[in-house]
Amino acid sequence: MTPLLIFCIMIFTSAHAHADSKSSIWNEWHAMLPYTPMPDIIKDLIKTDGNGHMLASKFPNPFNVRANVAGYFIWHNVSVDDVRHLFLKKDMKLGAVMKEVTLARTISGNTFLPREEADSIPFSSAKLGQILDRLAVVPGSTTAKHIENTLRDCESPYSKGKTKFCATSLESMIDFVTSELRTRDLKVIATTVHGKDEQQETTYKMAAEGKELPGDKLVLCHPQPYPYTIYYCHVNKAAKAYVVPLVRKDGVKVSTAVVCHFDTSNWKPIFFQVLKVKPGTKPAICHFVPQDHLLWTPNK
């Protein structure tokens, strides 16, 4: 083999490897968030080929909805059941027993689409017919209703002075979070069960006091019922994030994300009724974050 031929092969191999590396979703994550490890829940939402290229989804794509996701961010029409996951910050202490806590994944069966594919699919109530056709969904079906509800929630006005965004791809979610928090040095926290995941378990004991995370501005992203992964993200300014260790009665340990809201002046009376506190007392109100919801905070 001549030196020229060897050189040509080396150039071709290097260029091919560089192309694969450049398009790898793992390298894209590292380029966008160089200081942030990817949590397992995001890894579970990504399907790739052998080179790390994100795969397109095949439709129709069945998925499961296990809980009322909107109870975490759509509060204009809530019931008592929607707010049972709330508790007072003063109760976040060692040994506290927390009941009716739901930490299970709320959506399962869907995955992220490559950004180019996600951007090519309409995401608007005005184009519902095109969406159903593109995603091979039967009009009037349960899946069609989930799609319609997700589009409605994403298009509904948010609280005055607050910011929200529905991310149709992993990259668009990262773009929104880094823009709002004004840094690429971020933490992304997700609740993690260190053992068998008992979906029905709702009683936990706090194994230690919560560890407060940096910053007084955070972004919380909630998965939506949709044939591919959509996250409804909203910015919380008068809020703090914590990591709280819990233990189940069977001894399984859970590292859970908690958000505490310090400005509750505009909250509806039902929240205070459930927590048995008087409106106007400005209590700090907290909630746990289920396993497939994402809590983003500055790292410093």
PDB file of C-alpha atoms in Angstrom:
ATOM      1  CA  MET A   1       0.000   0.000   0.000  1.00  0.00           C
ATOM      2  CA  THR A   2       1.494   3.318  -1.086  1.00  0.00           C
ATOM      3  CA  PRO A   3       1.958   6.220   1.366  1.00  0.00           C
ATOM      4  CA  LEU A   4      -0.493   8.298  -0.686  1.00  0.00           C
ATOM      5  CA  LEU A   5      -3.181   5.631  -0.424  1.00  0.00           C
ATOM      6  CA  ILE A   6      -2.616   5.267   3.322  1.00  0.00           C
ATOM      7  CA  PHE A   7      -2.888   9.042   3.732  1.00  0.00           C
ATOM      8  CA  CYS A   8      -6.162   9.139   1.764  1.00  0.00           C
ATOM      9  CA  ILE A   9      -7.631   6.328   3.873  1.00  0.00           C
ATOM     10  CA  MET A  10      -6.630   8.154   7.069  1.00  0.00           C
ATOM     11  CA  ILE A  11      -8.275  11.377   5.880  1.00  0.00           C
ATOM     12  CA  PHE A  12     -11.472   9.538   4.895  1.00  0.00           C
ATOM     13  CA  THR A  13     -11.646   7.640   8.191  1.00  0.00           C
ATOM     14  CA  SER A  14     -11.011  10.774  10.229  1.00  0.00           C
ATOM     15  CA  ALA A  15     -13.650  12.758   8.355  1.00  0.00           C
ATOM     16  CA  HIS A  16     -16.178   9.939   8.692  1.00  0.00           C
ATOM     17  CA  ALA A  17     -15.522   9.608  12.416  1.00  0.00           C
ATOM     18  CA  HIS A  18     -15.767  13.377  12.849  1.00  0.00           C
ATOM     19  CA  ALA A  19     -19.124  13.426  11.072  1.00  0.00           C
ATOM     20  CA  ASP A  20     -20.443  10.682  13.358  1.00  0.00           C
ATOM     21  CA  SER A  21     -19.048  12.431  16.425  1.00  0.00           C
ATOM     22  CA  LYS A  22     -20.506  15.756  15.422  1.00  0.00           C
ATOM     23  CA  SER A  23     -24.010  14.359  14.993  1.00  0.00           C
ATOM     24  CA  SER A  24     -23.949  12.197  18.126  1.00  0.00           C
ATOM     25  CA  ILE A  25     -26.650  13.299  20.566  1.00  0.00           C
ATOM     26  CA  TRP A  26     -24.236  12.631  23.434  1.00  0.00           C
ATOM     27  CA  ASN A  27     -21.679  15.040  21.966  1.00  0.00           C
ATOM     28  CA  GLU A  28     -24.393  17.589  21.216  1.00  0.00           C
ATOM     29  CA  TRP A  29     -25.467  17.453  24.862  1.00  0.00           C
ATOM     30  CA  HIS A  30     -21.880  17.949  26.022  1.00  0.00           C
ATOM     31  CA  ALA A  31     -21.416  20.875  23.626  1.00  0.00           C
ATOM     32  CA  MET A  32     -24.594  22.577  24.861  1.00  0.00           C
ATOM     33  CA  LEU A  33     -24.153  21.691  28.557  1.00  0.00           C
ATOM     34  CA  PRO A  34     -20.439  21.019  29.116  1.00  0.00           C
ATOM     35  CA  TYR A  35     -20.715  20.853  32.919  1.00  0.00           C
ATOM     36  CA  THR A  36     -23.966  18.888  33.231  1.00  0.00           C
ATOM     37  CA  PRO A  37     -24.187  15.081  33.351  1.00  0.00           C
ATOM     38  CA  MET A  38     -27.211  13.723  31.493  1.00  0.00           C
ATOM     39  CA  PRO A  39     -29.708  12.211  33.969  1.00  0.00           C
ATOM     40  CA  ASP A  40     -30.938   8.672  33.422  1.00  0.00           C
ATOM     41  CA  ILE A  41     -34.506   9.789  32.749  1.00  0.00           C
ATOM     42  CA  ILE A  42     -33.356  11.758  29.692  1.00  0.00           C
ATOM     43  CA  LYS A  43     -31.236   8.814  28.514  1.00  0.00           C
ATOM     44  CA  ASP A  44     -34.380   6.668  28.730  1.00  0.00           C
ATOM     45  CA  LEU A  45     -36.150   9.092  26.380  1.00  0.00           C
ATOM     46  CA  ILE A  46     -33.514   8.830  23.654  1.00  0.00           C
ATOM     47  CA  LYS A  47     -33.214   6.068  21.047  1.00  0.00           C
ATOM     48  CA  THR A  48     -30.029   5.999  19.019  1.00  0.00           C
ATOM     49  CA  ASP A  49     -28.211   3.873  16.479  1.00  0.00           C
ATOM     50  CA  GLY A  50     -24.703   2.517  17.016  1.00  0.00           C
ATOM     51  CA  ASN A  51     -23.138   5.904  16.284  1.00  0.00           C
ATOM     52  CA  GLY A  52     -25.255   7.841  18.755  1.00  0.00           C
ATOM     53  CA  HIS A  53     -27.522   9.362  16.101  1.00  0.00           C
ATOM     54  CA  MET A  54     -31.026   9.904  17.451  1.00  0.00           C
ATOM     55  CA  LEU A  55     -33.567   7.695  15.697  1.00  0.00           C
ATOM     56  CA  ALA A  56     -36.852   8.879  14.263  1.00  0.00           C
ATOM     57  CA  SER A  57     -40.038   7.507  15.802  1.00  0.00           C
ATOM     58  CA  LYS A  58     -42.427   5.220  13.958  1.00  0.00           C
ATOM     59  CA  PHE A  59     -46.080   6.211  14.106  1.00  0.00           C
ATOM     60  CA  PRO A  60     -48.562   5.325  15.397  1.00  0.00           C
ATOM     61  CA  ASN A  61     -46.665   5.260  18.700  1.00  0.00           C
ATOM     62  CA  PRO A  62     -48.698   4.085  21.712  1.00  0.00           C
ATOM     63  CA  PHE A  63     -47.904   5.649  25.089  1.00  0.00           C
ATOM     64  CA  ASN A  64     -49.302   5.439  28.617  1.00  0.00           C
ATOM     65  CA  VAL A  65     -50.521   8.235  30.876  1.00  0.00           C
ATOM     66  CA  ARG A  66     -50.323   7.283  34.542  1.00  0.00           C
ATOM     67  CA  ALA A  67     -51.200  10.530  36.316  1.00  0.00           C
ATOM     68  CA  ASN A  68     -52.714  13.971  35.882  1.00  0.00           C
ATOM     69  CA  VAL A  69     -49.684  15.887  34.638  1.00  0.00           C
ATOM     70  CA  ALA A  70     -51.522  19.211  34.376  1.00  0.00           C
ATOM     71  CA  GLY A  71     -51.984  19.314  38.142  1.00  0.00           C
ATOM     72  CA  TYR A  72     -48.372  20.507  38.366  1.00  0.00           C
ATOM     73  CA  PHE A  73     -48.698  23.589  36.185  1.00  0.00           C
ATOM     74  CA  ILE A  74     -52.296  24.196  35.005  1.00  0.00           C
ATOM     75  CA  TRP A  75     -54.029  25.541  38.082  1.00  0.00           C
ATOM     76  CA  HIS A  76     -57.032  27.361  36.629  1.00  0.00           C
ATOM     77  CA  ASN A  77     -59.349  24.382  37.102  1.00  0.00           C
ATOM     78  CA  VAL A  78     -57.962  22.250  39.927  1.00  0.00           C
ATOM     79  CA  SER A  79     -59.588  19.822  42.334  1.00  0.00           C
ATOM     80  CA  VAL A  80     -58.538  18.665  45.783  1.00  0.00           C
ATOM     81  CA  ASP A  81     -56.953  15.547  44.257  1.00  0.00           C
ATOM     82  CA  ASP A  82     -54.791  17.738  41.993  1.00  0.00           C
ATOM     83  CA  VAL A  83     -53.118  19.494  44.944  1.00  0.00           C
ATOM     84  CA  ARG A  84     -52.655  16.691  47.458  1.00  0.00           C
ATOM     85  CA  HIS A  85     -48.980  16.546  46.519  1.00  0.00           C
ATOM     86  CA  LEU A  86     -48.387  19.936  48.180  1.00  0.00           C
ATOM     87  CA  PHE A  87     -46.912  20.422  51.664  1.00  0.00           C
ATOM     88  CA  LEU A  88     -45.549  23.275  53.786  1.00  0.00           C
ATOM     89  CA  LYS A  89     -41.821  23.993  53.854  1.00  0.00           C
ATOM     90  CA  LYS A  90     -41.839  23.962  57.645  1.00  0.00           C
ATOM     91  CA  ASP A  91     -42.724  20.251  57.442  1.00  0.00           C
ATOM     92  CA  MET A  92     -39.627  19.431  55.364  1.00  0.00           C
ATOM     93  CA  LYS A  93     -37.530  18.022  58.206  1.00  0.00           C
ATOM     94  CA  LEU A  94     -35.835  14.822  59.376  1.00  0.00           C
ATOM     95  CA  GLY A  95     -38.300  12.086  60.257  1.00  0.00           C
ATOM     96  CA  ALA A  96     -41.338  13.774  58.747  1.00  0.00           C
ATOM     97  CA  VAL A  97     -43.829  11.300  57.289  1.00  0.00           C
ATOM     98  CA  MET A  98     -45.183  12.389  53.914  1.00  0.00           C
ATOM     99  CA  LYS A  99     -48.412  10.765  52.724  1.00  0.00           C
ATOM    100  CA  GLU A 100     -50.133  10.718  49.332  1.00  0.00           C
ATOM    101  CA  VAL A 101     -46.826  11.387  47.582  1.00  0.00           C
ATOM    102  CA  THR A 102     -46.763  10.387  43.906  1.00  0.00           C
ATOM    103  CA  LEU A 103     -43.260   9.964  42.501  1.00  0.00           C
ATOM    104  CA  ALA A 104     -43.962   7.499  39.684  1.00  0.00           C
ATOM    105  CA  ARG A 105     -43.367   8.380  36.055  1.00  0.00           C
ATOM    106  CA  THR A 106     -46.407  10.143  34.656  1.00  0.00           C
ATOM    107  CA  ILE A 107     -45.848   9.305  30.966  1.00  0.00           C
ATOM    108  CA  SER A 108     -44.255   6.207  29.436  1.00  0.00           C
ATOM    109  CA  GLY A 109     -43.777   4.786  25.945  1.00  0.00           C
ATOM    110  CA  ASN A 110     -42.750   7.913  24.025  1.00  0.00           C
ATOM    111  CA  THR A 111     -39.283   9.281  23.205  1.00  0.00           C
ATOM    112  CA  PHE A 112     -37.639  12.435  21.875  1.00  0.00           C
ATOM    113  CA  LEU A 113     -37.598  13.028  18.139  1.00  0.00           C
ATOM    114  CA  PRO A 114     -34.510  14.378  16.352  1.00  0.00           C
ATOM    115  CA  ARG A 115     -34.823  18.151  16.299  1.00  0.00           C
ATOM    116  CA  GLU A 116     -35.096  18.332  12.518  1.00  0.00           C
ATOM    117  CA  GLU A 117     -38.009  15.900  12.489  1.00  0.00           C
ATOM    118  CA  ALA A 118     -39.747  17.565  15.444  1.00  0.00           C
ATOM    119  CA  ASP A 119     -39.454  20.970  13.753  1.00  0.00           C
ATOM    120  CA  SER A 120     -41.036  19.568  10.587  1.00  0.00           C
ATOM    121  CA  ILE A 121     -44.225  18.444  12.377  1.00  0.00           C
ATOM    122  CA  PRO A 122     -46.900  21.100  12.995  1.00  0.00           C
ATOM    123  CA  PHE A 123     -47.552  21.905  16.658  1.00  0.00           C
ATOM    124  CA  SER A 124     -50.672  24.058  16.676  1.00  0.00           C
ATOM    125  CA  SER A 125     -54.364  23.543  17.409  1.00  0.00           C
ATOM    126  CA  ALA A 126     -55.109  25.191  14.090  1.00  0.00           C
ATOM    127  CA  LYS A 127     -53.358  22.275  12.348  1.00  0.00           C
ATOM    128  CA  LEU A 128     -54.782  19.455  14.462  1.00  0.00           C
ATOM    129  CA  GLY A 129     -55.966  17.543  11.403  1.00  0.00           C
ATOM    130  CA  GLN A 130     -52.489  17.611   9.835  1.00  0.00           C
ATOM    131  CA  ILE A 131     -50.937  16.491  13.126  1.00  0.00           C
ATOM    132  CA  LEU A 132     -53.281  13.532  13.518  1.00  0.00           C
ATOM    133  CA  ASP A 133     -52.597  12.486   9.931  1.00  0.00           C
ATOM    134  CA  ARG A 134     -48.806  12.841  10.305  1.00  0.00           C
ATOM    135  CA  LEU A 135     -48.777  10.869  13.582  1.00  0.00           C
ATOM    136  CA  ALA A 136     -51.241   8.222  12.305  1.00  0.00           C
ATOM    137  CA  VAL A 137     -53.755   8.976  15.068  1.00  0.00           C
ATOM    138  CA  VAL A 138     -57.456   8.237  14.658  1.00  0.00           C
ATOM    139  CA  PRO A 139     -59.621  11.368  15.129  1.00  0.00           C
ATOM    140  CA  GLY A 140     -61.790  11.130  18.233  1.00  0.00           C
ATOM    141  CA  SER A 141     -59.546   8.523  19.872  1.00  0.00           C
ATOM    142  CA  THR A 142     -58.055   8.821  23.362  1.00  0.00           C
ATOM    143  CA  THR A 143     -54.690   9.670  21.821  1.00  0.00           C
ATOM    144  CA  ALA A 144     -56.277  12.396  19.699  1.00  0.00           C
ATOM    145  CA  LYS A 145     -57.812  13.870  22.867  1.00  0.00           C
ATOM    146  CA  HIS A 146     -54.408  13.862  24.595  1.00  0.00           C
ATOM    147  CA  ILE A 147     -52.904  15.679  21.613  1.00  0.00           C
ATOM    148  CA  GLU A 148     -55.699  18.247  21.611  1.00  0.00           C
ATOM    149  CA  ASN A 149     -55.341  18.861  25.372  1.00  0.00           C
ATOM    150  CA  THR A 150     -51.563  19.226  25.169  1.00  0.00           C
ATOM    151  CA  LEU A 151     -51.822  21.750  22.346  1.00  0.00           C
ATOM    152  CA  ARG A 152     -54.459  23.684  24.307  1.00  0.00           C
ATOM    153  CA  ASP A 153     -52.325  23.796  27.451  1.00  0.00           C
ATOM    154  CA  CYS A 154     -49.257  24.869  25.491  1.00  0.00           C
ATOM    155  CA  GLU A 155     -51.203  27.652  23.758  1.00  0.00           C
ATOM    156  CA  SER A 156     -53.112  28.892  26.823  1.00  0.00           C
ATOM    157  CA  PRO A 157     -51.949  32.191  28.368  1.00  0.00           C
ATOM    158  CA  TYR A 158     -49.688  31.740  31.381  1.00  0.00           C
ATOM    159  CA  SER A 159     -49.685  33.761  34.585  1.00  0.00           C
ATOM    160  CA  LYS A 160     -48.980  37.452  34.067  1.00  0.00           C
ATOM    161  CA  GLY A 161     -45.280  38.229  34.123  1.00  0.00           C
ATOM    162  CA  LYS A 162     -44.261  34.558  33.962  1.00  0.00           C
ATOM    163  CA  THR A 163     -42.667  32.608  31.137  1.00  0.00           C
ATOM    164  CA  LYS A 164     -43.499  29.184  29.710  1.00  0.00           C
ATOM    165  CA  PHE A 165     -42.436  27.139  26.691  1.00  0.00           C
ATOM    166  CA  CYS A 166     -43.397  23.775  25.219  1.00  0.00           C
ATOM    167  CA  ALA A 167     -40.263  22.022  24.009  1.00  0.00           C
ATOM    168  CA  THR A 168     -40.806  19.616  21.116  1.00  0.00           C
ATOM    169  CA  SER A 169     -37.203  18.353  21.173  1.00  0.00           C
ATOM    170  CA  LEU A 170     -34.388  17.896  23.668  1.00  0.00           C
ATOM    171  CA  GLU A 171     -32.338  20.623  22.003  1.00  0.00           C
ATOM    172  CA  SER A 172     -35.166  23.167  22.112  1.00  0.00           C
ATOM    173  CA  MET A 173     -35.649  22.488  25.834  1.00  0.00           C
ATOM    174  CA  ILE A 174     -31.951  23.095  26.472  1.00  0.00           C
ATOM    175  CA  ASP A 175     -32.080  26.304  24.399  1.00  0.00           C
ATOM    176  CA  PHE A 176     -34.990  27.598  26.499  1.00  0.00           C
ATOM    177  CA  VAL A 177     -33.432  26.685  29.851  1.00  0.00           C
ATOM    178  CA  THR A 178     -30.013  28.171  29.084  1.00  0.00           C
ATOM    179  CA  SER A 179     -31.640  31.345  27.747  1.00  0.00           C
ATOM    180  CA  GLU A 180     -33.818  31.811  30.839  1.00  0.00           C
ATOM    181  CA  LEU A 181     -31.160  30.939  33.415  1.00  0.00           C
ATOM    182  CA  ARG A 182     -28.460  32.767  31.415  1.00  0.00           C
ATOM    183  CA  THR A 183     -25.807  30.091  31.850  1.00  0.00           C
ATOM    184  CA  ARG A 184     -24.715  26.730  30.474  1.00  0.00           C
ATOM    185  CA  ASP A 185     -23.379  25.713  33.890  1.00  0.00           C
ATOM    186  CA  LEU A 186     -26.534  23.984  35.086  1.00  0.00           C
ATOM    187  CA  LYS A 187     -27.849  21.248  37.306  1.00  0.00           C
ATOM    188  CA  VAL A 188     -30.734  19.115  36.064  1.00  0.00           C
ATOM    189  CA  ILE A 189     -32.355  17.143  38.860  1.00  0.00           C
ATOM    190  CA  ALA A 190     -34.782  14.262  38.553  1.00  0.00           C
ATOM    191  CA  THR A 191     -36.259  12.080  41.273  1.00  0.00           C
ATOM    192  CA  THR A 192     -34.451   8.722  41.426  1.00  0.00           C
ATOM    193  CA  VAL A 193     -35.605   5.503  43.102  1.00  0.00           C
ATOM    194  CA  HIS A 194     -32.642   3.423  44.322  1.00  0.00           C
ATOM    195  CA  GLY A 195     -34.361   0.054  44.187  1.00  0.00           C
ATOM    196  CA  LYS A 196     -37.578  -1.557  42.976  1.00  0.00           C
ATOM    197  CA  ASP A 197     -39.998   1.083  41.740  1.00  0.00           C
ATOM    198  CA  GLU A 198     -43.313   0.498  43.522  1.00  0.00           C
ATOM    199  CA  GLN A 199     -45.715   2.577  41.477  1.00  0.00           C
ATOM    200  CA  GLN A 200     -48.495   2.527  44.092  1.00  0.00           C
ATOM    201  CA  GLU A 201     -46.393   3.478  47.117  1.00  0.00           C
ATOM    202  CA  THR A 202     -47.432   6.905  48.453  1.00  0.00           C
ATOM    203  CA  THR A 203     -46.018   7.082  52.013  1.00  0.00           C
ATOM    204  CA  TYR A 204     -42.412   8.099  52.650  1.00  0.00           C
ATOM    205  CA  LYS A 205     -40.280   9.305  55.542  1.00  0.00           C
ATOM    206  CA  MET A 206     -37.698  12.068  55.200  1.00  0.00           C
ATOM    207  CA  ALA A 207     -34.270  10.572  55.902  1.00  0.00           C
ATOM    208  CA  ALA A 208     -32.585  13.986  56.245  1.00  0.00           C
ATOM    209  CA  GLU A 209     -33.278  17.659  55.787  1.00  0.00           C
ATOM    210  CA  GLY A 210     -33.382  18.898  52.220  1.00  0.00           C
ATOM    211  CA  LYS A 211     -30.232  20.200  50.543  1.00  0.00           C
ATOM    212  CA  GLU A 212     -30.880  23.604  49.025  1.00  0.00           C
ATOM    213  CA  LEU A 213     -29.630  24.110  45.465  1.00  0.00           C
ATOM    214  CA  PRO A 214     -28.081  27.389  44.227  1.00  0.00           C
ATOM    215  CA  GLY A 215     -30.081  30.232  42.731  1.00  0.00           C
ATOM    216  CA  ASP A 216     -33.490  31.763  43.331  1.00  0.00           C
ATOM    217  CA  LYS A 217     -34.704  31.207  39.770  1.00  0.00           C
ATOM    218  CA  LEU A 218     -35.387  27.791  38.312  1.00  0.00           C
ATOM    219  CA  VAL A 219     -37.056  26.087  35.370  1.00  0.00           C
ATOM    220  CA  LEU A 220     -39.396  23.148  35.880  1.00  0.00           C
ATOM    221  CA  CYS A 221     -40.274  20.951  32.889  1.00  0.00           C
ATOM    222  CA  HIS A 222     -43.234  18.547  32.865  1.00  0.00           C
ATOM    223  CA  PRO A 223     -43.759  15.728  30.317  1.00  0.00           C
ATOM    224  CA  GLN A 224     -46.896  15.906  28.229  1.00  0.00           C
ATOM    225  CA  PRO A 225     -49.224  13.152  26.933  1.00  0.00           C
ATOM    226  CA  TYR A 226     -48.172  13.072  23.279  1.00  0.00           C
ATOM    227  CA  PRO A 227     -46.972  10.434  20.765  1.00  0.00           C
ATOM    228  CA  TYR A 228     -43.421  11.793  21.111  1.00  0.00           C
ATOM    229  CA  THR A 229     -41.758  13.521  24.053  1.00  0.00           C
ATOM    230  CA  ILE A 230     -42.946  17.063  24.737  1.00  0.00           C
ATOM    231  CA  TYR A 231     -41.973  19.025  27.840  1.00  0.00           C
ATOM    232  CA  TYR A 232     -44.003  21.928  29.209  1.00  0.00           C
ATOM    233  CA  CYS A 233     -41.386  24.191  30.843  1.00  0.00           C
ATOM    234  CA  HIS A 234     -42.057  27.218  33.012  1.00  0.00           C
ATOM    235  CA  VAL A 235     -39.855  29.651  34.904  1.00  0.00           C
ATOM    236  CA  ASN A 236     -40.184  30.061  38.673  1.00  0.00           C
ATOM    237  CA  LYS A 237     -38.530  33.137  40.149  1.00  0.00           C
ATOM    238  CA  ALA A 238     -39.752  33.259  43.773  1.00  0.00           C
ATOM    239  CA  ALA A 239     -38.864  29.616  44.345  1.00  0.00           C
ATOM    240  CA  LYS A 240     -36.114  27.408  45.708  1.00  0.00           C
ATOM    241  CA  ALA A 241     -35.047  23.907  44.709  1.00  0.00           C
ATOM    242  CA  TYR A 242     -34.007  21.129  47.065  1.00  0.00           C
ATOM    243  CA  VAL A 243     -32.816  17.539  46.925  1.00  0.00           C
ATOM    244  CA  VAL A 244     -34.523  15.544  49.680  1.00  0.00           C
ATOM    245  CA  PRO A 245     -33.674  11.933  50.640  1.00  0.00           C
ATOM    246  CA  LEU A 246     -36.729   9.801  51.368  1.00  0.00           C
ATOM    247  CA  VAL A 247     -37.134   6.208  52.491  1.00  0.00           C
ATOM    248  CA  ARG A 248     -40.084   3.920  51.839  1.00  0.00           C
ATOM    249  CA  LYS A 249     -41.494   1.618  54.482  1.00  0.00           C
ATOM    250  CA  ASP A 250     -39.771  -1.302  52.710  1.00  0.00           C
ATOM    251  CA  GLY A 251     -36.403   0.427  53.165  1.00  0.00           C
ATOM    252  CA  VAL A 252     -35.913   1.528  49.553  1.00  0.00           C
ATOM    253  CA  LYS A 253     -34.221   4.935  49.325  1.00  0.00           C
ATOM    254  CA  VAL A 254     -35.353   7.717  47.028  1.00  0.00           C
ATOM    255  CA  SER A 255     -33.513  10.895  46.075  1.00  0.00           C
ATOM    256  CA  THR A 256     -36.256  13.327  45.213  1.00  0.00           C
ATOM    257  CA  ALA A 257     -36.389  16.824  43.783  1.00  0.00           C
ATOM    258  CA  VAL A 258     -38.525  19.364  45.651  1.00  0.00           C
ATOM    259  CA  VAL A 259     -39.635  22.865  44.671  1.00  0.00           C
ATOM    260  CA  CYS A 260     -40.778  25.392  47.284  1.00  0.00           C
ATOM    261  CA  HIS A 261     -42.741  28.477  46.233  1.00  0.00           C
ATOM    262  CA  PHE A 262     -42.373  31.577  48.389  1.00  0.00           C
ATOM    263  CA  ASP A 263     -44.792  33.888  46.581  1.00  0.00           C
ATOM    264  CA  THR A 264     -48.235  32.316  47.013  1.00  0.00           C
ATOM    265  CA  SER A 265     -50.158  35.601  47.126  1.00  0.00           C
ATOM    266  CA  ASN A 266     -52.071  34.853  43.897  1.00  0.00           C
ATOM    267  CA  TRP A 267     -52.799  31.191  44.606  1.00  0.00           C
ATOM    268  CA  LYS A 268     -56.369  29.940  44.720  1.00  0.00           C
ATOM    269  CA  PRO A 269     -58.100  29.291  48.084  1.00  0.00           C
ATOM    270  CA  ILE A 270     -58.194  25.534  47.473  1.00  0.00           C
ATOM    271  CA  PHE A 271     -54.430  25.294  48.016  1.00  0.00           C
ATOM    272  CA  PHE A 272     -54.675  26.811  51.474  1.00  0.00           C
ATOM    273  CA  GLN A 273     -57.736  24.746  52.344  1.00  0.00           C
ATOM    274  CA  VAL A 274     -55.910  21.493  51.624  1.00  0.00           C
ATOM    275  CA  LEU A 275     -52.885  22.608  53.661  1.00  0.00           C
ATOM    276  CA  LYS A 276     -55.075  24.044  56.449  1.00  0.00           C
ATOM    277  CA  VAL A 277     -53.459  27.469  56.466  1.00  0.00           C
ATOM    278  CA  LYS A 278     -54.994  30.908  56.089  1.00  0.00           C
ATOM    279  CA  PRO A 279     -54.622  32.868  52.838  1.00  0.00           C
ATOM    280  CA  GLY A 280     -52.578  36.006  53.348  1.00  0.00           C
ATOM    281  CA  THR A 281     -50.116  34.373  55.741  1.00  0.00           C
ATOM    282  CA  LYS A 282     -47.761  33.808  52.778  1.00  0.00           C
ATOM    283  CA  PRO A 283     -46.661  30.279  53.663  1.00  0.00           C
ATOM    284  CA  ALA A 284     -43.889  28.661  51.635  1.00  0.00           C
ATOM    285  CA  ILE A 285     -45.586  25.799  49.774  1.00  0.00           C
ATOM    286  CA  CYS A 286     -43.618  22.873  48.364  1.00  0.00           C
ATOM    287  CA  HIS A 287     -44.147  19.819  46.201  1.00  0.00           C
ATOM    288  CA  PHE A 288     -42.170  16.766  45.156  1.00  0.00           C
ATOM    289  CA  VAL A 289     -41.208  16.323  41.509  1.00  0.00           C
ATOM    290  CA  PRO A 290     -42.140  12.964  39.883  1.00  0.00           C
ATOM    291  CA  GLN A 291     -39.465  10.848  38.232  1.00  0.00           C
ATOM    292  CA  ASP A 292     -39.899  12.024  34.644  1.00  0.00           C
ATOM    293  CA  HIS A 293     -40.196  15.735  35.452  1.00  0.00           C
ATOM    294  CA  LEU A 294     -37.033  17.837  35.207  1.00  0.00           C
ATOM    295  CA  LEU A 295     -35.822  20.528  37.574  1.00  0.00           C
ATOM    296  CA  TRP A 296     -33.182  22.900  36.159  1.00  0.00           C
ATOM    297  CA  THR A 297     -31.139  25.285  38.352  1.00  0.00           C
ATOM    298  CA  PRO A 298     -27.863  27.209  38.018  1.00  0.00           C
ATOM    299  CA  ASN A 299     -24.890  25.186  39.204  1.00  0.00           C
ATOM    300  CA  LYS A 300     -23.465  28.177  41.074  1.00  0.00           C
TER     301      LYS A 300
END
